[in-house]
Amino acid sequence: MNILDYITIILFSIGVLITGVSFSKTGKDMKSFFSGGGNVPWGMSGLSLFMGFFSAGTFVVWGSIAYSYGMVSIIIQLTMAVAGYAVGTWIAPRWHRTHSLTAAEYITGRLGVKTQKTYTYIFLAVSVFTTGSFLYPVAKIVEVTTGIPLTTAIFALGAFSMVYVALGGLRGVVVTDVLQFVILFAAVVIAVPLAFDKIGGVGTFFEKVPEGFFELFEGEYTPGFVIAFAIYNMFFLGGNWAYVQRYTSVKTERDSRKTGWLFGVLYTISPILWMLIPMIYRVYNPSLSGLENEGAYLLMCKEAMPDGLLGLMLGGMIFATASSLNATLNISAGVVTNDIFKRMRPDASEKTLMNVARISTWGFGIMAIIVALLIRSMGGIVNVVISVAALTGVPVYLPVIWSLFSKRQTARTILSATFISLAINLIFKFVTPHFGLALDRTWEMIVGTAVPVILLAGIEVVLKAKEFIAPEYMAYISGRNVRMRQENAGDTEESKRTDRFTQKVLGIGLGLSGVLITVLGFIAEENIVVPVAVGLVVTLIGIYLLILSLRRLL
């Protein structure tokens, strides 16, 4: 990397920070801070959901699998598209129908305060390690490509994320997610043809890839694993509290469906674009082995991208991954403020609640930094966290999702399903291997997914046979009808001004980003057509949004 790449990253970072901070005045109450006022456009919410689902795994883990096995990595990621379509069709509208600010608020109304507290503590405990595991690989990418010490990178990236989440709230997170999506997508569109050019074209790629590179399944990534992983992704995407915000923050139930469907469409297209780069690098340099495979994505970008545009790609990778951290920070702060502090101090003013929200964001950010700093000394903590997340994801999220559809499940049955599933899964993970019974990756995923499904289905059948209706459900329906939001929520002049401001900020951000990409394209000594064309398209999108925002003022 040279000085032009560093300048690009700095300019991009300043732009993202300004974009998030510019929404500090819009997040002035609980609803606007944690749900974007309840009227976030479904397109923005869907893009934010897509970006929030990203982690370093897209570029490191899946990139490594793409380099080693080829088509398998694309098949695995297409399960996320299936999950998006399923969530958009069935789960997202159910969340929107609850009229709750957060998932924790719904659990309180449907299953009671004690159940809500139990799930809250589980979620917050997992979130601390999740945010740390998101932060560490981003900082690692910065260290590898720039030489900046890992500790410095962790502090800098952690502080950066905390600032614009604490100030901008959900609207700031969503808008910066959209900006990051466009930048990253533009960078990948530029990188793919340049990577093909490095190996002599598309024909050379198909001629020189290893035998079996386009097989749909390979090694431990069997059909059973892929099916179980698709089911896991559906429940994780549909039940993770950070993602639930994207379904509840849009205006209508139909918009919540579109949010999930847009995620599905994007994950139908993006795996092919994302994974082509490490697959091409397999042809360019087939000598990587072991953990070296994890660097395939970035190594190909370093070879193919001109000066300045490499900084653009790196910036896109960093902030796409950091987006997951930002979403978790926002929802964790929301849980602490809305579902813990507000219950302790029900008469607290909006100003006090907002201060608690921002302090909570800083608090979770600091804990994430601490976890990230400890990862090296704790050995394989990242692998452990990912594995435990896969085992705990369905037991934690599915029972709550099930309660969205069932009028028979009680707090006791829901919690029982969670704790029994967690116990069984964790025993298979940490206890039985000492006695010679260790599950491979496929069976670990199948057991982790199947056990809670079987438990909940069995409970549902028994309760239905008894014609039992949960008293908690009847009380929840009564309470929901009383507090339902007005149909015209979000149509106030204040929300219209926020929408105009959102379009204006996005228009300016995309316009300036497009100009930067175009300039970098002209600076490149060769292959200037693709980056210049992409830069001009991004510039025109920014200009269109800016004109649209100005027209609404007239």
Short mmCIF file of N, CA, C and O in Angstrom, two decimals, residues 40 42 45-46 49 84 87-97 244 246-262:
data_model
loop_
_atom_site.label_atom_id
_atom_site.label_comp_id
_atom_site.label_asym_id
_atom_site.label_seq_id
_atom_site.Cartn_x
_atom_site.Cartn_y
_atom_site.Cartn_z
N VAL A 40 -38.18 3.85 8.77
CA VAL A 40 -36.99 3.69 7.92
C VAL A 40 -37.44 3.06 6.60
O VAL A 40 -38.15 2.05 6.60
N TRP A 42 -37.84 0.70 3.50
CA TRP A 42 -37.53 -0.74 3.48
C TRP A 42 -36.27 -1.03 2.67
O TRP A 42 -35.53 -1.98 3.02
N SER A 45 -33.43 -0.34 4.97
CA SER A 45 -33.42 -1.33 6.04
C SER A 45 -32.90 -2.67 5.53
O SER A 45 -32.13 -3.36 6.21
N GLY A 46 -33.28 -3.04 4.30
CA GLY A 46 -32.81 -4.29 3.71
C GLY A 46 -31.32 -4.27 3.43
O GLY A 46 -30.62 -5.26 3.68
N LEU A 49 -29.61 -4.56 6.75
CA LEU A 49 -29.67 -5.94 7.21
C LEU A 49 -28.58 -6.76 6.51
O LEU A 49 -27.88 -7.56 7.14
N GLY A 84 -33.10 -15.50 3.85
CA GLY A 84 -33.70 -14.18 3.65
C GLY A 84 -35.10 -14.25 3.09
O GLY A 84 -36.01 -13.55 3.55
N VAL A 87 -37.44 -15.66 5.86
CA VAL A 87 -37.68 -14.66 6.90
C VAL A 87 -38.63 -13.58 6.39
O VAL A 87 -39.57 -13.17 7.08
N GLY A 88 -38.38 -13.11 5.16
CA GLY A 88 -39.25 -12.08 4.59
C GLY A 88 -40.68 -12.55 4.42
O GLY A 88 -41.63 -11.78 4.60
N THR A 89 -40.86 -13.81 4.10
CA THR A 89 -42.21 -14.34 3.86
C THR A 89 -42.97 -14.61 5.15
O THR A 89 -44.16 -14.31 5.25
N TRP A 90 -42.30 -15.16 6.15
CA TRP A 90 -43.02 -15.61 7.35
C TRP A 90 -42.66 -14.88 8.64
O TRP A 90 -43.55 -14.49 9.39
N ILE A 91 -41.38 -14.69 8.90
CA ILE A 91 -40.97 -14.22 10.23
C ILE A 91 -41.00 -12.71 10.38
O ILE A 91 -41.50 -12.18 11.38
N ALA A 92 -40.45 -11.97 9.41
CA ALA A 92 -40.37 -10.51 9.52
C ALA A 92 -41.73 -9.85 9.74
O ALA A 92 -41.86 -8.98 10.61
N PRO A 93 -42.77 -10.22 8.98
CA PRO A 93 -44.08 -9.59 9.23
C PRO A 93 -44.64 -9.89 10.61
O PRO A 93 -45.35 -9.06 11.19
N ARG A 94 -44.31 -11.04 11.15
CA ARG A 94 -44.77 -11.37 12.51
C ARG A 94 -44.09 -10.45 13.54
O ARG A 94 -44.73 -10.02 14.50
N TRP A 95 -42.81 -10.18 13.33
CA TRP A 95 -42.12 -9.25 14.23
C TRP A 95 -42.75 -7.86 14.13
O TRP A 95 -42.95 -7.19 15.15
N HIS A 96 -43.02 -7.41 12.92
CA HIS A 96 -43.58 -6.07 12.75
C HIS A 96 -44.95 -5.97 13.41
O HIS A 96 -45.32 -4.93 13.96
N ARG A 97 -45.68 -7.07 13.36
CA ARG A 97 -47.03 -7.10 13.92
C ARG A 97 -47.04 -6.95 15.44
O ARG A 97 -48.07 -6.61 16.03
N VAL A 244 -33.76 -8.12 14.18
CA VAL A 244 -35.19 -7.86 14.40
C VAL A 244 -35.49 -6.37 14.27
O VAL A 244 -36.55 -5.97 13.78
N ARG A 246 -34.43 -4.37 12.16
CA ARG A 246 -34.63 -4.00 10.75
C ARG A 246 -36.05 -4.29 10.29
O ARG A 246 -36.55 -3.66 9.38
N TYR A 247 -36.71 -5.25 10.94
CA TYR A 247 -38.09 -5.59 10.58
C TYR A 247 -39.10 -4.69 11.29
O TYR A 247 -40.18 -4.42 10.76
N THR A 248 -38.76 -4.26 12.51
CA THR A 248 -39.70 -3.45 13.28
C THR A 248 -39.55 -1.95 13.02
O THR A 248 -40.42 -1.18 13.39
N SER A 249 -38.45 -1.54 12.40
CA SER A 249 -38.20 -0.11 12.22
C SER A 249 -38.79 0.45 10.93
O SER A 249 -38.75 1.65 10.69
N VAL A 250 -39.33 -0.43 10.06
CA VAL A 250 -39.97 0.05 8.83
C VAL A 250 -41.44 0.37 9.11
O VAL A 250 -41.97 0.03 10.16
N LYS A 251 -42.07 1.01 8.14
CA LYS A 251 -43.39 1.58 8.39
C LYS A 251 -44.51 0.54 8.42
O LYS A 251 -45.40 0.59 9.28
N THR A 252 -44.51 -0.39 7.49
CA THR A 252 -45.63 -1.32 7.37
C THR A 252 -45.17 -2.77 7.40
O THR A 252 -43.99 -3.08 7.23
N GLU A 253 -46.13 -3.65 7.59
CA GLU A 253 -45.84 -5.08 7.58
C GLU A 253 -45.32 -5.52 6.21
O GLU A 253 -44.41 -6.35 6.12
N ARG A 254 -45.87 -4.96 5.16
CA ARG A 254 -45.41 -5.28 3.81
C ARG A 254 -43.95 -4.84 3.62
O ARG A 254 -43.17 -5.53 2.96
N ASP A 255 -43.61 -3.70 4.19
CA ASP A 255 -42.22 -3.23 4.10
C ASP A 255 -41.27 -4.18 4.82
O ASP A 255 -40.12 -4.36 4.39
N SER A 256 -41.73 -4.78 5.92
CA SER A 256 -40.87 -5.73 6.63
C SER A 256 -40.62 -6.97 5.77
O SER A 256 -39.52 -7.53 5.79
N ARG A 257 -41.63 -7.38 5.01
CA ARG A 257 -41.44 -8.50 4.07
C ARG A 257 -40.38 -8.14 3.02
O ARG A 257 -39.49 -8.93 2.73
N LYS A 258 -40.52 -6.93 2.48
CA LYS A 258 -39.58 -6.50 1.45
C LYS A 258 -38.15 -6.43 1.98
O LYS A 258 -37.19 -6.68 1.25
N THR A 259 -38.02 -6.06 3.26
CA THR A 259 -36.70 -6.01 3.88
C THR A 259 -36.02 -7.38 3.82
O THR A 259 -34.86 -7.50 3.41
N GLY A 260 -36.75 -8.42 4.22
CA GLY A 260 -36.20 -9.78 4.17
C GLY A 260 -35.96 -10.24 2.75
O GLY A 260 -34.94 -10.87 2.45
N TRP A 261 -36.90 -9.95 1.85
CA TRP A 261 -36.75 -10.38 0.46
C TRP A 261 -35.55 -9.69 -0.22
O TRP A 261 -34.85 -10.32 -1.00
N LEU A 262 -35.34 -8.42 0.08
CA LEU A 262 -34.19 -7.72 -0.49
C LEU A 262 -32.89 -8.38 -0.02
O LEU A 262 -31.95 -8.55 -0.81
#
